[in-house]
Amino acid sequence: MLTPDLLSQAVETLRRGGVIALPTETVYGLAANAEDELAVRRVFAIKGRPATHPLIVHVARAEELSSWARRVPEEARRLAAAFWPGPLTLVLPRSARATDAVTGGQDTVALRVPDHPVALAVLDALGGGVAAPSANRFGRVSPTTAEHVRVDLGDEVDLLLDGGPCTVGVESTIVDLSSGAPAVLRPGGLAVEEIERVLGRAVPVRTSATVRVSGSLASHYAPRAGVVLAEPSDVASRVEALRAQGRSVGVLGPPTIALPPDVPRYDVPEDPAGAARLLYMRLREADQRGHDVLVACLPRAEGLGIAVRDRLARAAAPRPPGA
């Protein structure tokens, strides 16, 4: 519960250059005053995040778009009206208010209005924006509860606001409107089909683009265990092959998949939105068991299933040395 005293403490921490963790509907964010360059750089240091990797600026309302972006296309306003507050990030040409520390030195800024009462209360009381990537070590599984943040970051955060489990469970969908036709640069908690419905046109998904955005590296969202991807019909055979190699194996997927009774399983609903909501929680539970490999069943490539498949593909990608 966000009491008046706790809200005042959070805002004062941000104003003096501190870093807080706060809930959104997608994942918990590690937030700093977006106009305080030293505070933003501390976010990078806590996460171990490359300074060229841009951050998303969270604001309290869509009316603030024009103060952070020097140009706001009509399609951006339509998307903001339809989906904010919500799990949508818009990439636009930056104004002078957006610093290099937030944009990664690019000429664009990423903006969104989160759909969580705690985050919105903090933003409204602050009267500005916060730069808020996920509150975890860079490249690892994002946090969807306050306890996840405590485990990952401990006392490196000045204040942790507990707003309960995140209701969406994966990061926002990022849409580039900085030049030309819109394109999705990161699938996320808003289905591409919904964006196309509002814009009345097809919107391509381009996970490789000239504009750098959060969560776009090949290896990301990775648990400690190795991740092997499988279609539903192939899960059982992949498990048996890995066990024959002497591997400790767990399975992430819907409860309808038939497996030997001694195989640890981490169930997620068959519907894509349900799978998205529990994805990171189940990946963390699997890590606690210390598996060598987690066989992940791919959901249907529709709706939020596209975002889940994206996160699983990045979790399964070859990892940088030392990761």
Coordinates of C-alpha atoms in Angstrom, one line a residue:
M1 CA 0.0 0.0 0.0
L2 CA 1.3 3.4 -1.0
T3 CA 0.8 5.7 2.0
P4 CA 1.1 9.5 1.8
D5 CA 4.4 9.3 3.8
L6 CA 5.8 6.6 1.5
L7 CA 4.8 8.6 -1.6
S8 CA 6.6 11.7 -0.2
Q9 CA 9.6 9.6 0.5
A10 CA 9.7 8.2 -3.0
V11 CA 9.4 11.6 -4.6
E12 CA 12.0 13.2 -2.3
T13 CA 14.4 10.3 -3.1
L14 CA 14.0 10.9 -6.9
R15 CA 14.4 14.7 -6.5
R16 CA 17.7 14.3 -4.6
G17 CA 19.1 12.0 -7.2
G18 CA 18.2 8.6 -5.7
V19 CA 17.1 5.4 -7.4
I20 CA 13.9 3.6 -6.5
A21 CA 12.2 0.4 -7.6
L22 CA 8.5 0.7 -8.4
P23 CA 5.8 -1.5 -9.9
T24 CA 4.3 -1.2 -13.3
E25 CA 1.7 -3.4 -15.0
T26 CA 4.5 -5.0 -17.1
V27 CA 7.5 -5.5 -14.8
Y28 CA 9.1 -3.7 -11.8
G29 CA 11.2 -0.7 -12.9
L30 CA 14.5 0.8 -11.6
A31 CA 13.6 4.4 -11.6
A32 CA 15.6 7.7 -11.6
N33 CA 14.6 11.2 -12.4
A34 CA 14.9 11.3 -16.2
E35 CA 16.3 14.8 -16.1
D36 CA 19.1 14.0 -13.6
E37 CA 22.0 12.7 -15.6
L38 CA 24.0 11.5 -12.6
A39 CA 21.0 9.6 -11.2
V40 CA 20.3 8.0 -14.6
R41 CA 23.9 6.9 -14.8
R42 CA 23.6 5.2 -11.4
V43 CA 20.7 3.1 -12.9
F44 CA 23.1 1.9 -15.6
A45 CA 25.7 1.1 -12.9
I46 CA 23.3 -0.8 -10.7
K47 CA 22.1 -2.9 -13.6
G48 CA 25.5 -3.3 -15.3
R49 CA 23.8 -2.0 -18.4
P50 CA 25.8 -0.6 -21.4
A51 CA 25.5 3.2 -21.5
T52 CA 24.6 3.1 -25.2
H53 CA 21.5 1.1 -24.4
P54 CA 18.6 3.6 -24.2
L55 CA 16.0 3.8 -21.4
I56 CA 12.3 4.3 -21.5
V57 CA 11.0 7.6 -20.0
H58 CA 7.8 7.0 -18.0
V59 CA 5.4 9.9 -17.7
A60 CA 2.1 10.5 -16.0
R61 CA -0.1 11.4 -18.9
A62 CA -0.2 11.5 -22.7
E63 CA -0.2 15.3 -22.7
E64 CA 3.5 15.3 -21.8
L65 CA 4.5 13.8 -25.1
S66 CA 5.1 17.1 -26.7
S67 CA 7.5 18.2 -24.0
W68 CA 9.8 15.2 -24.5
A69 CA 9.4 14.8 -28.3
R70 CA 10.0 17.6 -30.8
R71 CA 7.5 16.1 -33.2
V72 CA 4.5 13.9 -32.4
P73 CA 2.9 12.3 -35.5
E74 CA -0.9 12.0 -35.6
E75 CA -0.6 8.2 -35.4
A76 CA 1.4 8.5 -32.2
R77 CA -1.5 10.5 -30.7
R78 CA -4.0 7.9 -31.8
L79 CA -2.1 5.1 -30.1
A80 CA -1.6 7.1 -26.9
A81 CA -5.3 7.9 -26.8
A82 CA -6.2 4.2 -27.3
F83 CA -3.6 2.5 -25.1
W84 CA -2.3 4.8 -22.4
P85 CA -2.0 4.1 -19.6
G86 CA -0.8 0.7 -20.8
P87 CA 2.0 -1.5 -22.0
L88 CA 2.9 0.6 -25.1
T89 CA 6.1 2.6 -25.6
L90 CA 6.4 5.1 -28.4
V91 CA 9.7 6.1 -30.0
L92 CA 9.7 9.6 -31.3
P93 CA 12.2 12.4 -32.3
R94 CA 13.6 13.7 -29.0
S95 CA 13.3 17.2 -27.7
A96 CA 16.0 19.0 -25.7
R97 CA 14.4 17.7 -22.5
A98 CA 15.6 14.2 -23.3
T99 CA 19.3 13.9 -22.5
D100 CA 21.9 11.6 -24.0
A101 CA 22.0 9.6 -20.8
V102 CA 18.4 8.5 -21.4
T103 CA 18.5 8.2 -25.2
G104 CA 21.9 6.4 -25.5
G105 CA 23.1 9.4 -27.6
Q106 CA 20.4 8.8 -30.3
D107 CA 18.1 11.4 -31.8
T108 CA 15.0 9.5 -30.5
V109 CA 13.3 9.1 -27.1
A110 CA 11.1 6.2 -25.9
L111 CA 8.1 7.2 -23.9
R112 CA 5.2 5.5 -22.1
V113 CA 2.5 6.0 -19.5
P114 CA 2.4 2.9 -17.2
D115 CA -0.9 1.4 -16.0
H116 CA -0.2 1.0 -12.3
P117 CA -1.6 3.2 -9.5
V118 CA 1.7 3.3 -7.6
A119 CA 3.8 4.3 -10.6
L120 CA 1.2 6.9 -11.7
A121 CA 1.0 8.4 -8.2
V122 CA 4.8 8.8 -8.1
L123 CA 4.9 10.4 -11.5
D124 CA 2.1 12.7 -10.8
A125 CA 3.6 13.9 -7.5
L126 CA 7.1 14.2 -9.1
G127 CA 5.8 16.3 -11.9
G128 CA 8.3 14.9 -14.4
G129 CA 9.4 11.7 -16.0
V130 CA 11.5 8.8 -14.7
A131 CA 13.9 6.6 -16.7
A132 CA 12.9 3.1 -15.6
P133 CA 14.4 -0.1 -17.1
S134 CA 13.5 -3.4 -15.4
A135 CA 14.8 -3.7 -11.9
N136 CA 17.2 -6.6 -12.3
R137 CA 20.8 -7.3 -13.5
F138 CA 21.2 -6.5 -17.2
G139 CA 20.4 -9.4 -19.5
R140 CA 18.7 -11.5 -16.8
V141 CA 15.1 -12.4 -16.1
S142 CA 12.9 -9.3 -15.4
P143 CA 11.2 -9.0 -12.0
T144 CA 7.5 -9.2 -11.6
T145 CA 7.3 -9.0 -7.8
A146 CA 9.0 -6.9 -5.2
E147 CA 10.7 -10.0 -3.8
H148 CA 12.4 -10.5 -7.2
V149 CA 13.8 -7.0 -6.9
R150 CA 15.1 -7.7 -3.4
V151 CA 16.8 -10.9 -4.5
D152 CA 18.4 -9.3 -7.5
L153 CA 19.5 -5.9 -6.2
G154 CA 19.3 -6.0 -2.4
D155 CA 20.2 -2.7 -0.8
E156 CA 21.6 -1.1 -4.0
V157 CA 18.1 0.5 -4.4
D158 CA 17.3 3.5 -2.1
L159 CA 13.6 2.6 -1.8
L160 CA 11.5 -0.3 -3.0
L161 CA 7.7 0.2 -3.5
D162 CA 5.7 -3.0 -3.3
G163 CA 2.7 -2.9 -5.6
G164 CA 2.0 -6.6 -5.7
P165 CA 2.6 -9.0 -8.7
C166 CA 2.6 -7.4 -12.2
T167 CA -0.6 -8.1 -14.1
V168 CA 0.9 -8.2 -17.7
G169 CA 4.2 -9.9 -16.9
V170 CA 6.3 -8.9 -20.0
E171 CA 7.7 -5.6 -21.0
S172 CA 5.9 -3.0 -23.1
T173 CA 5.5 -3.2 -26.9
I174 CA 7.8 -0.7 -28.5
V175 CA 6.5 1.1 -31.6
D176 CA 8.9 3.3 -33.7
L177 CA 7.2 6.4 -35.0
S178 CA 10.3 8.5 -35.3
S179 CA 10.4 8.5 -39.1
G180 CA 8.1 7.1 -41.8
A181 CA 5.7 4.3 -41.3
P182 CA 5.2 2.8 -37.8
A183 CA 7.1 -0.4 -36.9
V184 CA 7.2 -2.6 -33.8
L185 CA 10.8 -2.8 -32.5
R186 CA 10.0 -5.0 -29.5
P187 CA 6.9 -7.2 -29.2
G188 CA 5.4 -6.9 -25.7
G189 CA 2.4 -6.6 -23.5
L190 CA 0.2 -5.0 -26.2
A191 CA -0.6 -7.3 -29.1
V192 CA 0.5 -6.1 -32.6
E193 CA -3.0 -6.9 -33.8
E194 CA -4.5 -4.3 -31.5
I195 CA -2.0 -1.6 -32.8
E196 CA -3.0 -2.5 -36.3
R197 CA -6.7 -2.2 -35.5
V198 CA -6.3 1.3 -34.2
L199 CA -4.0 2.5 -37.0
G200 CA -6.0 0.7 -39.7
R201 CA -2.9 -0.6 -41.4
A202 CA -0.4 -3.5 -41.2
V203 CA 2.5 -2.8 -38.7
P204 CA 5.7 -4.8 -39.3
V205 CA 7.7 -6.3 -36.5
R206 CA 11.4 -5.4 -37.0
T207 CA 13.5 -6.8 -34.1
S208 CA 16.6 -5.7 -36.0
A209 CA 16.5 -1.9 -36.7
T210 CA 18.8 1.1 -36.8
V211 CA 17.0 2.6 -33.7
R212 CA 18.3 1.0 -30.6
V213 CA 15.7 0.2 -28.0
S214 CA 15.4 -1.6 -24.6
G215 CA 15.5 -5.4 -24.7
S216 CA 16.7 -5.7 -28.3
L217 CA 19.9 -7.6 -27.8
A218 CA 20.1 -11.1 -29.1
S219 CA 20.7 -12.5 -25.6
H220 CA 18.4 -11.1 -23.0
Y221 CA 15.8 -12.2 -20.3
A222 CA 18.1 -15.2 -19.6
P223 CA 17.9 -17.5 -16.6
R224 CA 21.0 -19.2 -15.3
A225 CA 19.9 -22.5 -16.9
G226 CA 20.3 -23.1 -20.6
V227 CA 17.1 -22.7 -22.5
V228 CA 16.0 -25.1 -25.4
L229 CA 13.0 -24.1 -27.5
A230 CA 10.5 -26.7 -28.7
E231 CA 7.1 -26.8 -30.4
P232 CA 4.5 -28.6 -28.3
S233 CA 4.8 -31.9 -30.3
D234 CA 8.6 -32.0 -29.8
V235 CA 8.9 -31.3 -26.0
A236 CA 8.9 -34.9 -24.8
S237 CA 11.5 -36.1 -27.3
R238 CA 13.8 -33.1 -26.5
V239 CA 13.5 -33.9 -22.8
E240 CA 14.4 -37.5 -23.3
A241 CA 17.4 -36.7 -25.5
L242 CA 18.8 -34.2 -22.9
R243 CA 18.2 -36.6 -20.0
A244 CA 20.1 -39.3 -22.0
Q245 CA 23.0 -36.9 -21.9
G246 CA 22.9 -36.8 -18.1
R247 CA 21.4 -33.3 -18.0
S248 CA 19.1 -32.1 -15.2
V249 CA 16.0 -31.0 -17.2
G250 CA 12.9 -29.0 -16.4
V251 CA 10.0 -28.1 -18.7
L252 CA 8.2 -24.8 -19.1
G253 CA 4.9 -25.0 -20.8
P254 CA 1.1 -25.7 -20.5
P255 CA -0.1 -28.5 -18.2
T256 CA -1.5 -30.3 -21.2
I257 CA 1.9 -31.5 -22.4
A258 CA 2.4 -35.2 -21.5
L259 CA 5.7 -35.8 -19.7
P260 CA 7.2 -38.6 -17.5
P261 CA 6.0 -38.0 -13.9
D262 CA 9.6 -37.4 -12.6
V263 CA 10.3 -34.5 -14.9
P264 CA 10.0 -31.1 -13.0
R265 CA 7.5 -28.9 -14.8
Y266 CA 6.8 -25.2 -14.6
D267 CA 3.3 -24.7 -15.8
V268 CA 2.0 -21.7 -17.7
P269 CA -1.5 -21.3 -19.1
E270 CA -2.1 -22.3 -22.7
D271 CA -3.5 -18.9 -23.6
P272 CA -0.8 -16.4 -24.6
A273 CA -1.8 -13.7 -22.1
G274 CA -1.7 -16.1 -19.2
A275 CA 1.7 -17.4 -20.4
A276 CA 3.1 -13.9 -20.5
R277 CA 1.8 -13.1 -17.0
L278 CA 3.6 -16.0 -15.5
L279 CA 6.7 -16.4 -17.8
Y280 CA 9.3 -14.6 -15.7
M281 CA 8.0 -16.0 -12.4
R282 CA 8.3 -19.6 -13.8
L283 CA 11.8 -18.9 -15.2
R284 CA 12.9 -17.8 -11.7
E285 CA 11.3 -20.8 -10.1
A286 CA 13.2 -23.1 -12.4
D287 CA 16.5 -21.4 -11.6
Q288 CA 15.9 -22.0 -7.9
R289 CA 15.8 -25.8 -8.7
G290 CA 19.3 -25.5 -10.4
H291 CA 18.4 -27.2 -13.7
D292 CA 21.1 -27.5 -16.4
V293 CA 18.5 -27.1 -19.1
L294 CA 15.0 -25.8 -19.3
V295 CA 12.9 -27.0 -22.3
A296 CA 10.5 -24.2 -23.2
C297 CA 7.4 -24.9 -25.1
L298 CA 6.6 -22.2 -27.7
P299 CA 3.1 -20.7 -27.6
R300 CA 1.1 -19.8 -30.6
A301 CA 2.5 -16.9 -32.6
E302 CA -0.5 -14.7 -32.1
G303 CA -1.5 -12.0 -29.7
L304 CA 0.9 -11.9 -26.7
G305 CA 2.3 -15.2 -27.8
I306 CA 4.5 -13.2 -30.2
A307 CA 6.1 -11.4 -27.2
V308 CA 6.5 -14.7 -25.2
R309 CA 8.2 -16.3 -28.2
D310 CA 10.5 -13.3 -28.5
R311 CA 11.5 -13.5 -24.8
L312 CA 12.1 -17.2 -25.0
A313 CA 14.2 -16.9 -28.2
R314 CA 16.4 -14.3 -26.5
A315 CA 16.7 -16.4 -23.3
A316 CA 17.8 -19.3 -25.5
A317 CA 20.3 -17.3 -27.6
P318 CA 24.1 -17.8 -27.2
R319 CA 25.2 -15.7 -24.2
P320 CA 28.1 -13.2 -24.1
P321 CA 31.3 -14.4 -22.4
G322 CA 31.0 -14.3 -18.6
A323 CA 27.2 -14.0 -18.7

